[in-house]
Each structure stands twice: as C-alpha cells, then as structure tokens.
Amino acid sequence: MRRVRPQLPPPQASSPRHFASLRAAGHTPGPTVGEAYTVTYHASLCARRPGCGRARQDRRNTVARQILLAALLLTVGAAPGGAAGEGAGPASWQNDLAPIAAGEWDRQKAAHLLERAGFGGTPAEVEHLAGMTPAAAVEWLVDYQRQPDTLGSFDASPIWDPGMDPFPKSRAEAVRIGREQGEAMGVAVLPEGESRRLQPVVNKFFYGLRANAIETQRLATWWGERMLATTRPLEEKLTLFWHGHFATGNTKVRDTRMMLQQNEMLRANANGSFEDLLMGILTDPAMLVYLDNGENVKDHPNENFGRELLELFSLGVGNYTEQDIREGARAFTGWTNDVLAFEFDAEQHDFGEKTFLGQTGPFDGGDIIRIILEQPAAAEFVSGKLYRYFVREELAESVRTELAATLRDADYGLKPLLTKIFLSRDFYSPPSYATQIKSPAHLVVSTYRKLGLTELPTIPDFNRLVAGLGQTLFNPPNVAGWAGGRTWVTPATLLQRGNLFRDVLYPDTDGFWAPDRVVPGIYRQVEERLARGMNITAATQQGDAESSRLVDRDEDYNTRYGGYMGYLMAFEKLHPIPRRVADLDMVRLLSDAGVAESGAVVDHLIRRFLRVELSGADRAVLVDFLRDELGSDRIESDTPQTEAALRALLYLILSTPEYQLA
C-alpha cells in the first residue's frame, strides 16, 4: 500500500503565538510535535475526514452517510442495555460460585475473561486463553508475576530544581516567603529599585504548577502505554481499580513524583495482601498530602484521614460511628511525609488511650489497621467492591458472604479471592456477561489492543480522549473515585464515544497541536502581544490592549505574566510526548485473518470487537455499506481506497451501543 509521510507543520509556521516571544528572547524551545516527529498517514484518508480542504464531493457524501448510519446504529436502544451475548452460560449459573468446568469453557468465555480481567485482546490472544483449561487461564491472569515485566520505567523530566521542596501551597505563600527571606523555591528576588522584584518568584511558582501538570499528562500517557503493551493485563487492570479505590488527585498533591511513587506501590501490591495495600496507602506521601494528614496533630486532630479510611477504604458507611472516626484520627496524628518519604513525628503523635470499634488501648495507626481487618464488614466491603468492578453491580447476600469468607481465610490475600471470582460460573452467567459499561480508559485501550497495536497512538492525544469521556488518570473527581457503571454513558456521551474513534481512524495531523507543547487559553493572547512588542502591562491587560496608552507600572509582580512564563519555562525542561498515529493497516489485518468477502469481513470485525451480537438488520446495514464502499462483494486489492472503506466500516462498528459493553 502506498503511504505518505508528511512532516507536520512547525507551530510557528501556521500560528505565530507558539513560542513566539520565547524565540524573540533568544531562547530555543524543546522540540514540538511538528519539529520532532513525522507520522505515517494514508493520503486518501484525508478525504474521509470532514473539514479537509482536499475532500472530493463524493467523499464528503460518503462521510455524511457514514455519520448518519452511525447515528442510527447508536440511537437504536438509546443506551447500552442488559442483553447478554450468546457466549454466556445458562441462567442457572447466576450467583453460583462453583468453578466452571473444562467442558463448559470456550472461546467466547475466554474473550469475556480477558475483557474483564484485562483490556481485551486480539483473536490470537483470546485463542491462547481458550486453548487452556479454565483453571490454567485464570491462573495465568491472576498469578501474573510468572510473566516477565518487560515494560520500561517512567522517563521523568528534570523539572524539580533545587529549592523547590517543599513546594508552596499557593502563590500568596510563595510571595510571602520571597518577601521575608529574599528568595523562594531556589530563586532570589530582584534588587531594590528594580520593578517587579518578586516576578522571578511568581514565575517559578507557576513554572512548578505548569511543569507538574504537564508531567502528569506524560505519566498518564506512560500508564496508557503499559495498559496497551503489558503481558500482565490483570496487573494494570487492578492498578486502575486501586487508583479509583484509594483515589488521589494530583491537582491537590502537585507532585508527579509522589503520584508515580503511589502508582508503583499500588502495582507492586495489586494482587498481594490487602493489609499491605492499606498500610502502603496510609504511609504514602501522595495520600498523606491529599487528605491533609500533615495537619493531623495531637492538639488539633484532623478527622479527614480517619473518615476516609473507614468510609471509603475499608469498612463502608454504617459500620462505624463518629466516635470511631475521631479516635481513629488520633491514632494517625504525627503520620506525615518529608517530600517523598513517610515520616513519623513523635512530638505530634497522641500516645494516649483510644477506644476504637469497641477496643481500648494506646493505639497507633498499625493497631487501627489490625482492628479494622478483624471486623467482618471489612472483608465484605473489599470483596464486594472487587466483585462489582469485575463482575456486576448486583451482589447477592450469599455471594457476598462466601467471597468475604474466602478473603478472610486467606488473611486478606487477594489471589484466592480473584481466582474464585474469575473461575465462578456466576462470572460467566447472563447478568454478568457483556453487561458492564467500559470506563473511558478501558474503552480506548481495549480498542487499541483489539487492533493489535503495539504502541500507544498519541494523535489524537490519549489523555484528552479519556478525560473527554470523564476519566482523567491521576485526577479522579474526588476521594470517592469514579462512580463508574451507567454514569459513564448518557445519550450525549454515547455519541461522543462514537466520535472518539473517528479521530483515531482519521487522525487530523494537519490541525493537531500537542497539548503538552502549546500555551493554552488567555496566555496565547499574552504571547501574541509580547511578540508584537507590547510591554508586559499592556500584553497582560484584559480587553483591547492595543488601544491602551498604559506604561509599565511599578509593581511587585504581574500574575498573568508569571502564568505565561511558567509555561515557557516548563516547555524548556519537559520531555515531549512522542506523537504518532495508530499504526493500522486494515487490509493486512483482514488478510491475516483470512477473510475477504464482505459478509465474512463484517462477521470477523463483529466477533473481534463486540461481546454482544448485532441484530440481523444491523449486520445487513454494515454488509451493504461495505459493498457500496468497495464497489464489489469482496476485498479485491490493497489500495488506499480499500483501506479507507474498511476504516469506515470499523468506525461504524465502534460507534454501536454494543461496543460500549464489556
């Protein structure tokens, strides 16, 4: 197939805002998407992307018809329902925790297991599991430490300069420190008589904010790459679960190093001991900062930490009292951090007696964890939450009791519980099969895995894809994490999910701006004005600065200019996210599968991507569409036009309500 490799336009070529003033000041910014990377793209696919200036009228008509067909497919049924796929077991399997027998095991159940215990996979990966016994397949997934971890560690940018720890909580605090000490965050204020003496401090504060926020995007992209490329799918799926269970947001933590450290701790203990996970998260610097436990001292205990421990992490509402929260908080006084290390401050710890969940003693945090895990409610809460994440929302009392007993009998080891869940007939019963709405991260990553991609596409941007659907990695909405389930999908977001894959299949390389390399929002205007020679005051004034006769005022600092400079300083130190489109060749994918006739092509893609069978009428629409696009009843040649037709078909399949279900 003929391919073209167009060089993306450098930002300054089509947009003078990007780095204009930085270049004018004699600085050379780091590589941008246009300057550092080339992409592989099918020239003919531009015609399928609405808005492309080179599109022919017949291609525009095709796109319009494609969108109309997708809308029709999406709105039949309005939203994902609960129809089980043909691969489910009989209705009698519901709530039956007995293990599935080898004779009951088949390819569809293997696909279901891989979808739920990971992020789906290619037909070859599904067949690999289907060729095992169910016990061996579950063991392969659960005991994943037997598989080598060949993925690289995160390549951190050198953004943390000497003097930046501890980072001020606010601009006002940074300014106060600068005024009192003559420096802050490793930079000195300007000498007496200079205008804007505190500007270097304010610039550095915003640099810290911007660099940390963008580095978090890099961290999330790295994690997305792990989800895609891992040979241990359950490891990453569990890490994502624990990230939501022990929700921590970097918007408040403001330290990507802490978030990476927490992510690695969750991964290291993901299928191990819940007790170790609980101790790990309660001594985790990111969580200690997120829940303000540095402010939890013996004379003024802060109940935030103790409340979330009981309500969200271990017991659940109704299994403790307000007195237990207060007494538990006292046990964690003095638990704080020295940047990236846990620290116990004995001077701030309350060594007095506490009465907690009916027991009395001079308890510390370790004692509180022990007492919590002695409560029957703890095992029920943890096992129930894992069940709802992997199986379904409805949890029968008999199932709850048996799963909790499994967890307690294993001293809170997670592998026996996970094995029991994934082997159970209940896991493959009609209410559990193809009834779970995919999270945004699952939706995106599983699509890439089923396409057989080995590298994470970053055009369109991975973070913007998942965040646009409601899931920003490393920034859950609150300490309760993501609600999940039906909250992921509304009639509006269902259409948005369908449009998501237009950007993947027809990536807009001409109009793409890497979000980790572009000054956003109001700062673009500041950049343009500075590039035209305006002074700082005029450039940062709201409204029409060009008509302003203002001169540079004598002021301690200019906040908006500091916000702008923070981006430029960050861009100089941050490693850019490599940009690439999906390495996708639909003709080759279908040739490797041995299908060419239109009906067989449609059936293969349905089987590859969907856990729920389409209706006969919907299948017929897809077959007719492909025939019209190909101009024949089969794939006759390997041309860009054939590739475009197959991508159009795939787009329609990925736009169906059925594809939202795992």
XYZ file of C-alpha atoms in Angstrom:
662
model
C 0.000 0.000 0.000
C 1.372 3.404 -0.919
C 1.907 5.577 2.121
C 2.972 9.163 2.541
C 4.942 10.611 5.404
C 4.064 14.289 5.622
C 6.039 16.458 8.021
C 3.634 18.181 10.390
C 3.865 21.963 10.103
C 6.026 23.612 12.765
C 3.815 25.571 15.165
C 5.267 28.943 14.229
C 4.524 28.344 10.551
C 0.766 28.442 10.982
C 0.446 30.015 14.394
C 2.800 32.821 15.442
C 1.533 32.506 19.016
C 3.502 29.348 19.714
C 6.834 30.144 21.359
C 6.935 33.497 19.532
C 8.172 35.577 22.442
C 10.434 32.806 23.664
C 12.176 32.787 20.306
C 12.267 36.585 20.282
C 14.068 36.473 23.617
C 16.753 34.294 22.112
C 15.612 31.016 23.676
C 15.168 27.792 21.749
C 12.209 25.759 22.983
C 12.199 21.999 23.162
C 11.009 20.003 20.164
C 7.365 20.384 19.259
C 5.124 17.893 17.556
C 5.852 19.467 14.211
C 9.581 19.793 14.631
C 10.483 16.467 16.200
C 8.169 13.864 14.741
C 6.909 12.576 11.445
C 3.821 10.448 11.120
C 2.680 7.759 8.726
C -0.678 8.501 7.169
C -2.745 7.364 4.208
C -3.229 10.388 1.987
C -6.605 9.150 0.751
C -7.972 9.046 4.285
C -7.942 12.823 4.416
C -10.950 12.690 2.120
C -12.841 10.822 4.830
C -12.138 13.460 7.442
C -14.748 16.234 7.459
C -13.179 19.648 7.090
C -10.278 18.511 4.934
C -9.864 21.028 2.172
C -8.877 18.381 -0.374
C -12.008 16.286 0.073
C -13.936 15.498 -3.088
C -17.712 15.852 -3.142
C -18.324 12.110 -3.375
C -16.108 11.553 -0.356
C -17.992 14.206 1.592
C -21.198 12.404 0.746
C -19.688 9.158 1.995
C -18.684 10.753 5.284
C -22.148 12.226 5.712
C -23.719 8.829 5.081
C -21.260 7.230 7.461
C -22.184 9.645 10.249
C -25.886 9.132 9.577
C -25.513 5.357 9.736
C -23.527 5.627 12.959
C -26.211 7.839 14.478
C -28.902 5.344 13.516
C -26.951 2.456 14.989
C -26.233 4.427 18.145
C -29.793 5.532 18.782
C -31.403 2.120 18.395
C -31.984 1.312 22.055
C -30.644 4.775 23.051
C -28.079 3.428 25.509
C -26.405 0.174 26.426
C -28.871 -2.279 27.800
C -28.501 -5.600 29.511
C -28.867 -8.138 26.732
C -26.383 -10.903 27.314
C -24.255 -12.201 24.495
C -24.534 -15.698 23.124
C -21.372 -16.718 24.964
C -22.959 -16.547 28.416
C -23.738 -19.654 30.403
C -27.271 -20.707 31.394
C -29.403 -18.630 33.740
C -28.866 -21.212 36.490
C -25.237 -20.056 36.776
C -26.272 -16.764 38.352
C -24.880 -16.499 41.921
C -23.223 -19.914 41.553
C -19.624 -19.633 42.761
C -18.763 -23.201 41.767
C -15.901 -23.268 39.234
C -16.711 -23.538 35.556
C -15.847 -26.969 34.143
C -13.415 -27.585 31.293
C -16.276 -28.811 29.103
C -18.115 -25.510 29.637
C -15.122 -23.448 28.528
C -14.961 -21.952 25.025
C -13.576 -19.057 23.038
C -16.351 -16.644 23.966
C -15.862 -17.218 27.675
C -12.120 -16.774 27.244
C -12.790 -13.458 25.479
C -15.077 -12.409 28.337
C -12.397 -13.263 30.893
C -9.709 -11.331 29.024
C -12.030 -8.338 28.610
C -12.904 -8.137 32.298
C -9.593 -9.209 33.846
C -7.667 -7.028 31.409
C -8.414 -4.829 28.431
C -9.401 -7.403 25.837
C -7.049 -8.619 23.145
C -6.535 -9.854 19.620
C -8.130 -13.080 18.338
C -4.760 -14.798 18.831
C -4.625 -13.732 22.485
C -8.179 -14.940 23.041
C -7.390 -18.280 21.387
C -4.345 -18.602 23.637
C -6.594 -18.498 26.711
C -9.300 -20.625 25.098
C -6.730 -23.345 24.486
C -6.087 -23.677 28.217
C -8.326 -25.156 30.859
C -10.343 -22.500 32.699
C -8.228 -23.032 35.818
C -4.999 -22.568 33.856
C -6.341 -19.476 32.082
C -7.351 -17.858 35.360
C -4.035 -18.779 36.960
C -2.172 -17.248 34.004
C -4.003 -13.973 34.576
C -4.075 -13.875 38.392
C -0.581 -15.164 39.148
C 0.905 -12.721 36.673
C 4.257 -12.434 38.424
C 5.196 -15.576 36.487
C 5.155 -13.472 33.319
C 8.177 -11.202 32.754
C 7.613 -7.475 33.105
C 9.391 -6.160 30.027
C 7.998 -2.624 30.143
C 10.255 0.305 30.855
C 10.084 2.634 33.824
C 8.800 6.186 33.548
C 11.283 8.611 31.974
C 10.888 11.561 34.333
C 11.595 15.075 33.116
C 14.154 17.071 35.151
C 11.614 19.595 36.399
C 12.318 19.573 40.145
C 15.017 22.158 40.710
C 16.956 22.589 43.971
C 14.966 24.621 46.472
C 11.540 23.640 45.148
C 10.852 21.232 48.023
C 8.583 21.726 49.826
C 6.563 23.471 47.157
C 4.434 26.423 48.384
C 0.727 25.745 48.698
C -0.231 28.961 46.925
C 1.124 31.923 45.021
C 0.465 34.081 48.084
C 2.614 31.783 50.219
C 5.417 31.843 47.643
C 5.298 35.660 47.583
C 5.299 35.847 51.388
C 8.367 33.603 51.599
C 10.100 35.709 48.950
C 9.396 38.936 50.810
C 10.502 37.551 54.167
C 13.575 35.626 53.055
C 14.645 37.357 49.868
C 14.241 34.127 47.909
C 11.811 31.268 47.406
C 11.926 27.950 45.553
C 15.609 28.469 44.838
C 15.298 31.858 43.111
C 16.152 35.272 44.534
C 14.019 38.389 44.406
C 15.407 41.237 42.318
C 17.493 44.008 43.951
C 15.925 47.101 45.493
C 14.919 49.630 42.887
C 14.029 47.062 40.249
C 10.430 46.879 39.073
C 8.578 43.664 39.753
C 11.127 42.483 42.293
C 9.065 39.380 43.053
C 8.473 38.409 39.421
C 11.141 35.645 39.422
C 9.433 34.047 42.431
C 5.991 34.209 40.821
C 7.395 32.871 37.544
C 8.975 29.954 39.400
C 5.754 29.197 41.276
C 3.790 28.991 38.040
C 6.603 27.006 36.455
C 6.173 24.436 39.218
C 2.423 24.255 38.636
C 2.663 24.039 34.835
C 5.561 21.598 34.747
C 3.883 19.322 37.261
C 0.537 19.365 35.440
C 2.104 18.557 32.065
C 4.410 15.944 33.573
C 1.251 14.290 34.904
C -0.015 14.093 31.312
C 3.238 12.367 30.396
C 2.813 9.998 33.338
C -0.740 9.125 32.274
C 0.442 8.511 28.705
C 3.149 6.189 30.041
C 0.496 4.306 32.038
C -1.713 4.046 28.966
C 1.265 2.543 27.136
C 1.637 -0.015 29.925
C -2.049 -0.943 29.715
C -1.665 -1.492 25.989
C 1.645 -3.348 25.860
C 1.622 -5.351 29.088
C 1.859 -9.144 29.141
C 0.225 -8.916 32.588
C -3.188 -7.410 31.804
C -4.683 -8.036 35.248
C -1.791 -6.164 36.862
C -2.718 -2.934 35.103
C -6.472 -3.528 35.487
C -6.017 -3.977 39.237
C -3.753 -0.947 39.454
C -6.526 1.064 37.800
C -9.026 -0.363 40.301
C -6.889 0.555 43.307
C -6.274 4.022 41.837
C -10.032 4.551 41.960
C -10.436 2.873 45.364
C -7.629 4.870 47.011
C -8.403 7.917 44.896
C -5.721 10.608 44.976
C -5.633 13.678 42.736
C -2.510 15.465 41.597
C -4.409 18.727 41.238
C -4.072 18.928 45.021
C -0.911 16.871 45.566
C 1.029 18.886 42.956
C 3.899 16.439 42.748
C 4.129 13.945 39.894
C 6.929 12.159 41.724
C 4.517 11.325 44.528
C 1.852 10.170 42.087
C 4.323 7.909 40.288
C 5.505 6.506 43.606
C 1.906 5.751 44.611
C 1.167 4.183 41.230
C 4.174 1.897 41.595
C 3.158 0.960 45.141
C -0.358 0.052 44.016
C 1.037 -2.004 41.138
C 3.526 -3.828 43.370
C 0.759 -4.879 45.786
C -2.183 -5.101 43.380
C -2.791 -8.858 43.765
C -0.988 -9.282 47.071
C -2.257 -8.560 50.576
C -4.981 -6.010 51.212
C -3.374 -5.370 54.589
C -0.138 -4.397 52.826
C -2.089 -2.193 50.434
C -3.824 -0.465 53.322
C -0.586 0.151 55.200
C 1.072 1.239 51.957
C -1.574 3.832 51.146
C -1.730 5.167 54.719
C 2.026 5.798 54.673
C 2.005 7.048 51.082
C 3.171 10.675 50.747
C 0.648 11.481 48.000
C -2.266 10.247 50.119
C -0.955 11.962 53.248
C -0.870 15.250 51.338
C -4.215 14.637 49.608
C -6.039 14.001 52.891
C -4.194 16.717 54.838
C -2.732 14.357 57.414
C 0.241 16.658 57.862
C -2.252 18.848 59.718
C -3.363 15.961 61.945
C -1.508 16.708 65.191
C -2.162 15.749 68.797
C -3.530 19.114 69.932
C -5.689 19.617 66.817
C -6.579 16.249 65.247
C -7.841 16.354 61.652
C -10.591 13.787 61.077
C -10.357 13.771 57.286
C -7.841 10.928 57.142
C -9.717 8.741 59.641
C -13.083 9.338 57.979
C -11.965 8.321 54.500
C -10.114 5.298 55.881
C -13.320 3.931 57.387
C -15.908 5.122 54.868
C -14.125 4.614 51.547
C -11.092 2.401 52.071
C -12.040 -0.369 54.487
C -15.477 -0.679 56.131
C -18.091 1.357 54.287
C -20.885 3.541 55.598
C -22.841 2.160 58.546
C -20.068 0.052 60.047
C -18.514 2.650 62.362
C -19.501 5.661 64.461
C -18.411 9.286 64.546
C -16.568 8.436 67.757
C -14.596 5.784 65.857
C -13.600 8.435 63.294
C -12.345 10.798 65.999
C -10.456 8.107 67.894
C -9.008 6.673 64.710
C -7.788 10.110 63.633
C -5.926 10.467 66.946
C -4.057 7.226 66.217
C -2.716 8.706 62.974
C -1.501 12.000 64.449
C 2.118 12.596 63.545
C 1.901 10.463 60.387
C 3.309 12.824 57.791
C 5.849 12.974 54.987
C 9.172 14.567 54.176
C 8.525 15.119 50.469
C 8.790 11.562 49.036
C 9.326 9.698 52.316
C 6.897 8.743 55.081
C 7.799 10.331 58.387
C 6.549 9.681 61.909
C 6.641 12.843 64.014
C 6.603 11.555 67.579
C 6.214 15.055 69.016
C 2.889 15.442 67.208
C 1.570 11.934 67.928
C -1.129 11.323 70.518
C 0.110 8.421 72.649
C -2.995 8.424 74.861
C -5.629 5.701 75.093
C -8.260 5.486 72.380
C -11.468 3.499 72.163
C -11.939 2.312 68.615
C -14.547 -0.153 67.331
C -15.077 -1.430 70.866
C -11.408 -1.898 71.783
C -9.380 0.370 74.084
C -5.639 0.977 74.214
C -2.825 3.415 73.318
C -3.362 2.612 69.662
C -1.287 3.862 66.747
C -2.078 3.589 63.040
C -0.879 -0.004 62.781
C -3.227 -1.026 65.590
C -6.124 0.699 63.848
C -5.478 -1.284 60.663
C -5.373 -4.526 62.661
C -8.665 -3.773 64.409
C -10.347 -2.790 61.136
C -9.378 -6.057 59.468
C -10.794 -8.007 62.407
C -14.257 -6.659 61.565
C -16.452 -8.908 59.369
C -17.542 -5.790 57.485
C -14.004 -5.193 56.179
C -13.799 -8.417 54.178
C -17.352 -7.916 52.924
C -16.615 -4.347 51.844
C -13.381 -5.101 49.983
C -14.536 -8.317 48.305
C -17.847 -6.693 47.371
C -16.146 -3.753 45.715
C -13.858 -6.042 43.712
C -16.877 -8.112 42.671
C -18.732 -5.036 41.428
C -15.677 -3.899 39.492
C -15.055 -7.206 37.740
C -18.477 -8.894 37.620
C -21.624 -6.769 38.022
C -23.338 -4.237 40.264
C -25.885 -6.589 41.857
C -24.304 -8.608 44.673
C -26.391 -11.374 46.250
C -26.064 -11.843 50.005
C -24.959 -15.453 49.612
C -22.213 -14.402 47.203
C -21.125 -11.570 49.493
C -20.809 -13.942 52.445
C -18.842 -16.588 50.557
C -16.436 -14.128 48.952
C -15.788 -12.390 52.269
C -15.011 -15.756 53.865
C -12.547 -16.507 51.061
C -10.743 -13.229 51.698
C -10.633 -13.715 55.478
C -9.454 -17.332 55.184
C -6.541 -16.111 53.048
C -5.580 -13.485 55.683
C -6.631 -10.814 53.204
C -4.501 -12.226 50.411
C -6.184 -11.224 47.152
C -5.190 -14.031 44.774
C -7.606 -16.657 46.188
C -10.477 -14.159 46.018
C -9.686 -13.146 42.440
C -9.313 -16.777 41.400
C -12.682 -17.656 42.907
C -14.389 -14.763 41.147
C -12.915 -15.441 37.691
C -13.460 -19.205 37.859
C -17.029 -18.999 39.115
C -19.987 -19.856 36.925
C -21.536 -16.642 38.192
C -18.817 -14.665 36.388
C -19.999 -16.169 33.070
C -23.745 -16.061 33.818
C -26.140 -13.943 31.694
C -26.318 -10.991 34.138
C -22.500 -10.833 34.212
C -21.746 -11.335 30.525
C -21.355 -8.268 28.285
C -23.316 -6.070 30.679
C -20.567 -3.800 32.007
C -20.116 -0.327 30.524
C -16.473 0.259 29.694
C -14.647 3.011 31.510
C -13.039 5.588 29.200
C -9.553 4.154 29.796
C -10.824 0.641 29.127
C -12.701 1.755 26.019
C -9.653 3.388 24.458
C -7.022 0.840 25.494
C -9.139 -2.196 24.629
C -9.769 -0.782 21.150
C -6.052 -0.418 20.578
C -5.357 -3.916 21.903
C -8.001 -5.483 19.664
C -6.490 -3.679 16.705
C -3.207 -5.368 17.531
C -1.363 -2.086 18.105
C 1.935 -2.338 19.941
C 2.486 1.388 20.540
C 0.023 3.829 22.050
C -1.265 6.314 19.455
C -0.824 9.876 20.684
C -2.587 11.597 17.782
C -5.257 12.119 18.994
C -3.901 12.740 22.480
C -4.531 9.800 24.830
C -5.203 11.987 27.865
C -7.713 14.142 26.058
C -9.546 11.084 24.768
C -10.121 9.557 28.199
C -10.576 12.863 30.019
C -13.134 13.976 27.442
C -15.225 10.954 28.384
C -14.933 11.609 32.116
C -11.812 9.825 33.363
C -8.655 11.843 33.968
C -5.942 9.491 35.174
C -4.165 10.724 38.318
C -7.012 13.162 38.915
C -10.199 11.355 40.000
C -13.141 13.704 40.607
C -12.896 13.341 44.401
C -11.706 10.998 47.141
C -14.541 8.583 46.313
C -13.050 7.994 42.859
C -15.143 7.400 39.758
C -18.707 6.194 40.219
C -18.463 4.038 37.084
C -21.271 1.921 35.686
C -24.044 3.794 33.931
C -22.562 7.140 34.973
C -20.036 6.671 32.157
C -22.737 6.906 29.483
C -25.577 9.279 28.721
C -27.286 9.761 25.340
C -24.921 12.687 24.740
C -21.708 10.934 25.763
C -22.687 7.834 23.796
C -22.480 9.878 20.594
C -19.235 11.379 21.858
C -17.834 7.881 22.344
C -18.656 7.092 18.743
C -16.961 10.247 17.504
C -13.916 9.343 19.554
C -12.882 6.698 17.067
C -13.242 8.957 14.038
C -10.264 10.831 15.447
C -8.336 7.578 15.831
C -9.173 6.189 12.389
C -8.890 9.552 10.598
C -6.373 11.478 12.720
C -6.165 15.185 11.986
C -2.407 15.527 11.647
C -2.644 18.899 9.905
C -4.671 20.519 12.671
C -3.135 18.702 15.629
C -1.446 20.728 18.355
C 0.308 18.757 21.071
C -1.340 19.842 24.343
C 1.923 19.339 26.220
C 3.691 21.889 23.965
C 1.112 24.638 23.406
C 0.384 27.688 25.537
C -3.358 27.483 26.298
C -6.188 29.928 26.699
C -5.545 33.530 27.656
C -1.783 33.035 27.560
C -1.855 32.760 23.776
C -3.046 36.340 23.665
C -0.253 37.383 26.022
C 2.279 35.665 23.766
C 0.953 37.329 20.618
C 1.022 40.769 22.231
C 4.552 40.354 23.555
C 5.657 39.226 20.102
C 4.269 42.497 18.707
C 6.476 44.466 21.101
C 3.971 45.406 23.789
C 5.202 45.879 27.324
C 4.229 43.380 30.000
C 1.440 45.501 31.483
C -0.242 46.091 28.130
C 0.255 42.499 26.993
C -1.387 41.096 30.102
C -4.244 43.574 30.341
C -7.713 42.176 29.824
C -9.571 43.668 26.887
C -8.153 45.671 23.997
C -4.530 46.224 24.983
C -3.627 47.693 21.583
C -5.621 50.828 22.273
C -4.188 51.178 25.752
C -1.761 54.018 26.485
C -0.652 52.394 29.738
C 3.035 52.251 30.500
C 4.764 49.567 32.509
C 3.630 50.207 36.057
C 5.908 49.808 39.039
C 4.530 46.630 40.676
C 5.935 43.744 42.695
C 4.832 41.169 40.142
C 2.406 40.527 37.311
C 0.404 37.359 37.912
C -0.707 36.772 34.334
C 2.799 37.242 33.011
C 4.007 34.781 35.639
C 1.427 32.279 34.472
C 2.623 32.684 30.893
C 6.309 32.452 31.776
C 5.563 29.330 33.798
C 4.577 27.545 30.587
C 7.642 28.681 28.668
C 9.981 27.669 31.474
C 8.233 24.297 31.713
C 8.461 23.631 27.973
C 12.231 24.033 28.138
C 12.610 21.213 30.674
C 9.782 18.803 29.942
C 10.432 15.832 27.711
C 7.873 15.975 24.867
C 5.339 13.206 24.447
C 6.240 11.320 21.233
C 3.457 11.841 18.709
C 2.253 9.104 16.379
C -0.971 7.978 14.752
C -2.246 4.419 15.037
C -0.043 2.020 13.071
C -3.093 0.467 11.483
C -3.435 -1.446 8.226
C -6.962 -2.816 7.949
C -6.274 -4.623 4.666
C -3.411 -6.516 6.243
C -5.387 -7.187 9.440
C -8.196 -8.845 7.476
C -5.820 -10.636 5.135
C -4.068 -12.141 8.161
C -7.489 -13.255 9.410
C -8.162 -14.952 6.068
C -11.351 -13.052 5.211
C -12.160 -11.087 2.047
C -15.884 -11.462 1.248
C -17.983 -8.567 2.596
C -20.152 -10.653 4.897
C -17.138 -12.506 6.278
C -15.312 -9.223 6.878
C -18.256 -7.832 8.838
C -18.591 -11.041 10.859
C -14.882 -11.084 11.696
C -14.908 -7.498 12.940
C -18.083 -8.058 14.951
C -16.551 -11.110 16.563
C -13.261 -9.341 17.159
C -14.681 -6.201 18.750
C -18.110 -6.962 20.207
C -19.165 -9.098 23.146
C -22.825 -8.772 22.093
C -24.070 -9.942 18.691
C -25.604 -7.296 16.450
C -29.128 -7.807 15.200
C -29.548 -9.266 11.736
C -30.836 -5.923 10.484
C -27.803 -4.024 11.807
C -25.446 -6.606 10.336
C -27.165 -6.252 6.956
C -26.702 -2.467 7.079
C -22.979 -2.944 7.643
C -22.605 -5.513 4.861
C -24.446 -3.283 2.385
C -22.341 -0.318 3.427
C -19.084 -2.190 2.852
C -20.214 -3.466 -0.550
C -21.061 0.059 -1.621
C -17.724 1.388 -0.405
C -15.693 -1.367 -2.039
C -17.718 -1.372 -5.223
C -17.766 -5.162 -5.056
C -18.628 -8.026 -2.726
C -15.081 -8.649 -1.579
C -11.691 -7.075 -0.956
C -10.101 -7.148 -4.389
C -6.956 -5.083 -3.938
C -4.611 -3.469 -1.458
C -5.175 0.220 -2.179
C -5.692 3.359 -0.085
C -9.324 3.377 -1.222
C -9.834 -0.143 0.124
C -8.179 0.843 3.390
C -10.486 3.844 3.658
C -13.580 1.685 3.077
C -12.529 -0.774 5.784
C -11.829 2.001 8.260
C -15.258 3.438 7.542
C -16.797 0.054 8.343
C -14.789 -0.258 11.546
C -15.857 3.217 12.593
C -19.499 2.180 12.306
C -18.934 -0.945 14.413
C -17.077 1.010 17.094
C -19.948 3.508 17.148
C -22.590 0.946 18.123
C -24.066 0.822 21.639
C -22.954 -2.811 21.798
C -19.320 -1.754 21.637
C -19.702 0.186 24.880
C -20.211 -3.112 26.722
C -17.554 -5.381 28.176
